[in-house]
Short mmCIF file of C-alpha atoms in Angstrom, two decimals:
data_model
loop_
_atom_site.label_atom_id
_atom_site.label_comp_id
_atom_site.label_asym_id
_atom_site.label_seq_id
_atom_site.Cartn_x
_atom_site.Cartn_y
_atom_site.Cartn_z
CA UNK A 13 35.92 -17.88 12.01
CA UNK A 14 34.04 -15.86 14.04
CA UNK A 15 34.12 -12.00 13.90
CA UNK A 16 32.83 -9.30 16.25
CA UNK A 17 32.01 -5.82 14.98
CA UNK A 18 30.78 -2.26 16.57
CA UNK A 19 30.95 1.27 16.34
CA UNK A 20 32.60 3.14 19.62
CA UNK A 21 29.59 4.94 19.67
CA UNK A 22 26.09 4.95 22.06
CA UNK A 23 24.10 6.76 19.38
CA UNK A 24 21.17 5.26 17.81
CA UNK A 25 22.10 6.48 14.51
CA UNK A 26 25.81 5.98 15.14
CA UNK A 27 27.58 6.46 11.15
CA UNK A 28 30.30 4.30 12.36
CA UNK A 29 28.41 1.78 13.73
CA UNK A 30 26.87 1.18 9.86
CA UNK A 31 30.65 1.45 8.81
CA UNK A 32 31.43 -1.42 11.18
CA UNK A 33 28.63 -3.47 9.84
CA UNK A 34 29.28 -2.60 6.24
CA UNK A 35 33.00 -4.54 6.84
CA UNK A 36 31.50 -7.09 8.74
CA UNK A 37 29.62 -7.31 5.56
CA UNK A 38 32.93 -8.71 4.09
CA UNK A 39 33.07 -11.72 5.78
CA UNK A 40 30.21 -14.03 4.39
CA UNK A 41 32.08 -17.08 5.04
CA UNK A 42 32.60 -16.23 8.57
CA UNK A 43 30.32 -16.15 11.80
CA UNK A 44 29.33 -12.35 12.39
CA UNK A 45 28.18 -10.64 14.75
CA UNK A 46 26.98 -6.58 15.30
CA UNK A 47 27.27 -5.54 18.63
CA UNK A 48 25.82 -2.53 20.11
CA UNK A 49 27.54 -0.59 22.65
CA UNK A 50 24.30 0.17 24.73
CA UNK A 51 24.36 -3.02 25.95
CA UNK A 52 27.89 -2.51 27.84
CA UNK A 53 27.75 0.81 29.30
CA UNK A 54 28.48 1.26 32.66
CA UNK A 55 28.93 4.22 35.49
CA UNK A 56 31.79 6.49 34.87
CA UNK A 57 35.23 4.75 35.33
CA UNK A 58 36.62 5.66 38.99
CA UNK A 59 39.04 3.73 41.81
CA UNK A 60 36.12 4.73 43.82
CA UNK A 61 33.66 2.50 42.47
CA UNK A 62 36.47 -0.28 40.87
CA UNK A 63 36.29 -1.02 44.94
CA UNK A 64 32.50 -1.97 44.85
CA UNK A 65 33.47 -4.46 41.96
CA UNK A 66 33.43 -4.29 38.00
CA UNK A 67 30.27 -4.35 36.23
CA UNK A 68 28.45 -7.44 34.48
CA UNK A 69 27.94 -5.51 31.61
CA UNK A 70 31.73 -4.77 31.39
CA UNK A 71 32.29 -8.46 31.81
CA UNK A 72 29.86 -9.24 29.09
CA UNK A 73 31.97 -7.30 26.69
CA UNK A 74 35.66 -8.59 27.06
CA UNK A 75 33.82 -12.30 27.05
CA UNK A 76 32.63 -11.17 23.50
CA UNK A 77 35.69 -10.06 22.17
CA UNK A 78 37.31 -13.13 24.06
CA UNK A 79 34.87 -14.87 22.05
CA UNK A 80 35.70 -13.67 18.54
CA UNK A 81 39.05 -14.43 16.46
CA UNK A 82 38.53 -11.07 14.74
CA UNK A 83 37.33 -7.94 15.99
CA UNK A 84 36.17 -4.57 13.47
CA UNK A 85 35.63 -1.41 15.54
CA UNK A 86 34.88 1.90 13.94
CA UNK A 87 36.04 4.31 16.38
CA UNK A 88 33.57 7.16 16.49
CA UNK A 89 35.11 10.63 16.91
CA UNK A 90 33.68 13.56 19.41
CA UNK A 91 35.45 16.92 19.83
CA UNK A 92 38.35 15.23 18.18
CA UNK A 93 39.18 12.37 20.93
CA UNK A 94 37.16 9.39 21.51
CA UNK A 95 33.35 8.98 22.48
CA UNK A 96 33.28 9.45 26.05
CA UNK A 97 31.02 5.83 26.56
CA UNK A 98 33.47 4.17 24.27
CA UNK A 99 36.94 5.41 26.64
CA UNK A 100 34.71 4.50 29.34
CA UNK A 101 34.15 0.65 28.62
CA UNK A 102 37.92 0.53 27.36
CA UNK A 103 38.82 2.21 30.99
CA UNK A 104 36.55 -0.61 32.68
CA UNK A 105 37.67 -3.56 30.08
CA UNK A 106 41.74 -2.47 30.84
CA UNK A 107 41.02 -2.59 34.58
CA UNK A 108 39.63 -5.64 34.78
CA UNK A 109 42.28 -7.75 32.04
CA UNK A 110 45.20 -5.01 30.78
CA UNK A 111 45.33 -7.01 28.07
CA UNK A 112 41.89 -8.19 26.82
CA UNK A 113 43.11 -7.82 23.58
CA UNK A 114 46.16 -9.99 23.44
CA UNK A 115 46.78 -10.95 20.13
CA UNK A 116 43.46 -10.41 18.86
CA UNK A 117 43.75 -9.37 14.76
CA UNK A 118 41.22 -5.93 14.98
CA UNK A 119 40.73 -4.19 11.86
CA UNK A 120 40.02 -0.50 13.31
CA UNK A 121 38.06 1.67 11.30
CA UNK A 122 36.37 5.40 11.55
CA UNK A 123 34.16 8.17 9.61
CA UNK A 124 32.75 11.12 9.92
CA UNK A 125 30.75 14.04 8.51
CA UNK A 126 34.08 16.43 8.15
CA UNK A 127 36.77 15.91 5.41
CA UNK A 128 39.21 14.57 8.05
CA UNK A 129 37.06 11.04 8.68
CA UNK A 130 37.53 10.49 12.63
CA UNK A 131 41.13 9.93 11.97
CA UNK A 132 41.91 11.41 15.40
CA UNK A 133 40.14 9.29 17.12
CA UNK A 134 41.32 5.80 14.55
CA UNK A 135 44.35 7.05 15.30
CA UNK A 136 44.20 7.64 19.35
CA UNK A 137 42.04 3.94 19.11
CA UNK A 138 45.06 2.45 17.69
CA UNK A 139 47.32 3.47 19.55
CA UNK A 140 45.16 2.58 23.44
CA UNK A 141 43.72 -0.50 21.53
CA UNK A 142 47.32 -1.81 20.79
CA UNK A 143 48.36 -1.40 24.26
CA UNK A 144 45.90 -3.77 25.33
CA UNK A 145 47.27 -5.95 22.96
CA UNK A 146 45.74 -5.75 19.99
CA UNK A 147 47.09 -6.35 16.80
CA UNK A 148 46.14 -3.58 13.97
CA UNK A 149 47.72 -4.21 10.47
CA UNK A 150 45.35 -1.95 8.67
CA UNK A 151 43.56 0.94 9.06
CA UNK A 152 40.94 2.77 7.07
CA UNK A 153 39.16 6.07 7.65
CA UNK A 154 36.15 7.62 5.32
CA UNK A 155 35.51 11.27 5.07
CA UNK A 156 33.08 13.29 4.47
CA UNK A 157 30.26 10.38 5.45
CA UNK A 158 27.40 11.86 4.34
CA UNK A 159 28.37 12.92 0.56
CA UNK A 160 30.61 8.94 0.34
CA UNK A 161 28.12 6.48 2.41
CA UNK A 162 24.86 5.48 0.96
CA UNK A 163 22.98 3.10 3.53
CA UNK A 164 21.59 1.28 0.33
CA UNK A 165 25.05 0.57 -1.64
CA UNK A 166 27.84 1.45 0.83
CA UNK A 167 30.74 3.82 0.22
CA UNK A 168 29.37 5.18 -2.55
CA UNK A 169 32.53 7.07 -4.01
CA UNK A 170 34.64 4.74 -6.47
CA UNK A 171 37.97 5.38 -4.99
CA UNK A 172 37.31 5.48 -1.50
CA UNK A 173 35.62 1.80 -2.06
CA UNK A 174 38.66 0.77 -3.69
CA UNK A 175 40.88 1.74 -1.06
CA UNK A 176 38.08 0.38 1.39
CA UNK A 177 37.91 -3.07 -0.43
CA UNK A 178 41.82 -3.64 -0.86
CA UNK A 179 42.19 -2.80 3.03
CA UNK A 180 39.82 -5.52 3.62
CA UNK A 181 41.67 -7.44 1.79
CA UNK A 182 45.19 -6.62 3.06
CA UNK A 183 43.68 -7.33 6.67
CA UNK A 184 42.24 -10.49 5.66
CA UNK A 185 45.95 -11.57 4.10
CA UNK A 186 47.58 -11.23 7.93
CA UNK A 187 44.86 -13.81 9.26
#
């Protein structure tokens, strides 16, 4: 099994892009991958430009996910909605192939420094993701990143890994 992972972030020092890689972490008898989202951006998302054609890069990504039978994406959270660069390649991806997603098992995921853990932005992913056909069994957000994530050990808070693990676990059950 191959599985694709990445933070919907640009940032260097993206917290959900280390959340993404922590599940892919899960999945040692799998093929995994970390993708980065730097390596798909692409201009602002206008008819204007769709005219001129659709970017390589933009191509590059829906061949990856194409690629993988599972896909993890953290959703990272600005200003309460979704990174702009992330709603940018999923404007670009939709326009090309509506459906890139069709039928592809994605385990969405999100975090962030306040108590709330990106959940509006899991929750807005889940909801554009699915319309492109995704399918999302299970969800999991972290809060409060910095006082539950230790780069060395994980989640670092007992329960919070619990629920992590056994939504890992549920996800892995619909495969």
């Amino acid at each position: 099994m191959k599985v694709v992972a990445f933070g919907g972030s640009t940032s260097s020092t993206s917290i959900n892009k280390e959340l993404a890689a922590l599940a892919l972490s899960y999945f040692k008898d799998s093929q995994t991958e970390l993708i980065d989202l730097n390596t798909y951006t692409a201009p602002i998302f206008s008819v204007d430009l769709e005219k001129q054609g659709y970017p390589d890069s933009i191509k590059k990504f829906i061949d990856k996910l194409a690629q993988a039978d599972v896909v993890i994406c953290s959703s990272s959270e600005h200003n309460r909605d979704l990174t702009a660069a992330f709603k940018n390649i999923l404007d670009w991806s939709s326009r090309i192939e509506l459906k890139f997603l069709k039928d592809k098992p994605v385990l969405l995921l999100s975090t962030s420094p306040g108590g709330y853990g990106g959940k509006n932005a899991l929750d807005k992913s889940k909801m554009i993701l699915e319309s492109f056909g995704a399918k999302i069994p299970q969800t999991f957000s972290l809060p409060k990143y910095f006082d539950n994530f230790d780069p060395a050990i994980g989640i670092s808070d007992s329960e919070l890994k619990n629920q992590f693990e056994q939504t890992l676990q549920d996800f892995k059950a619909t495969l």
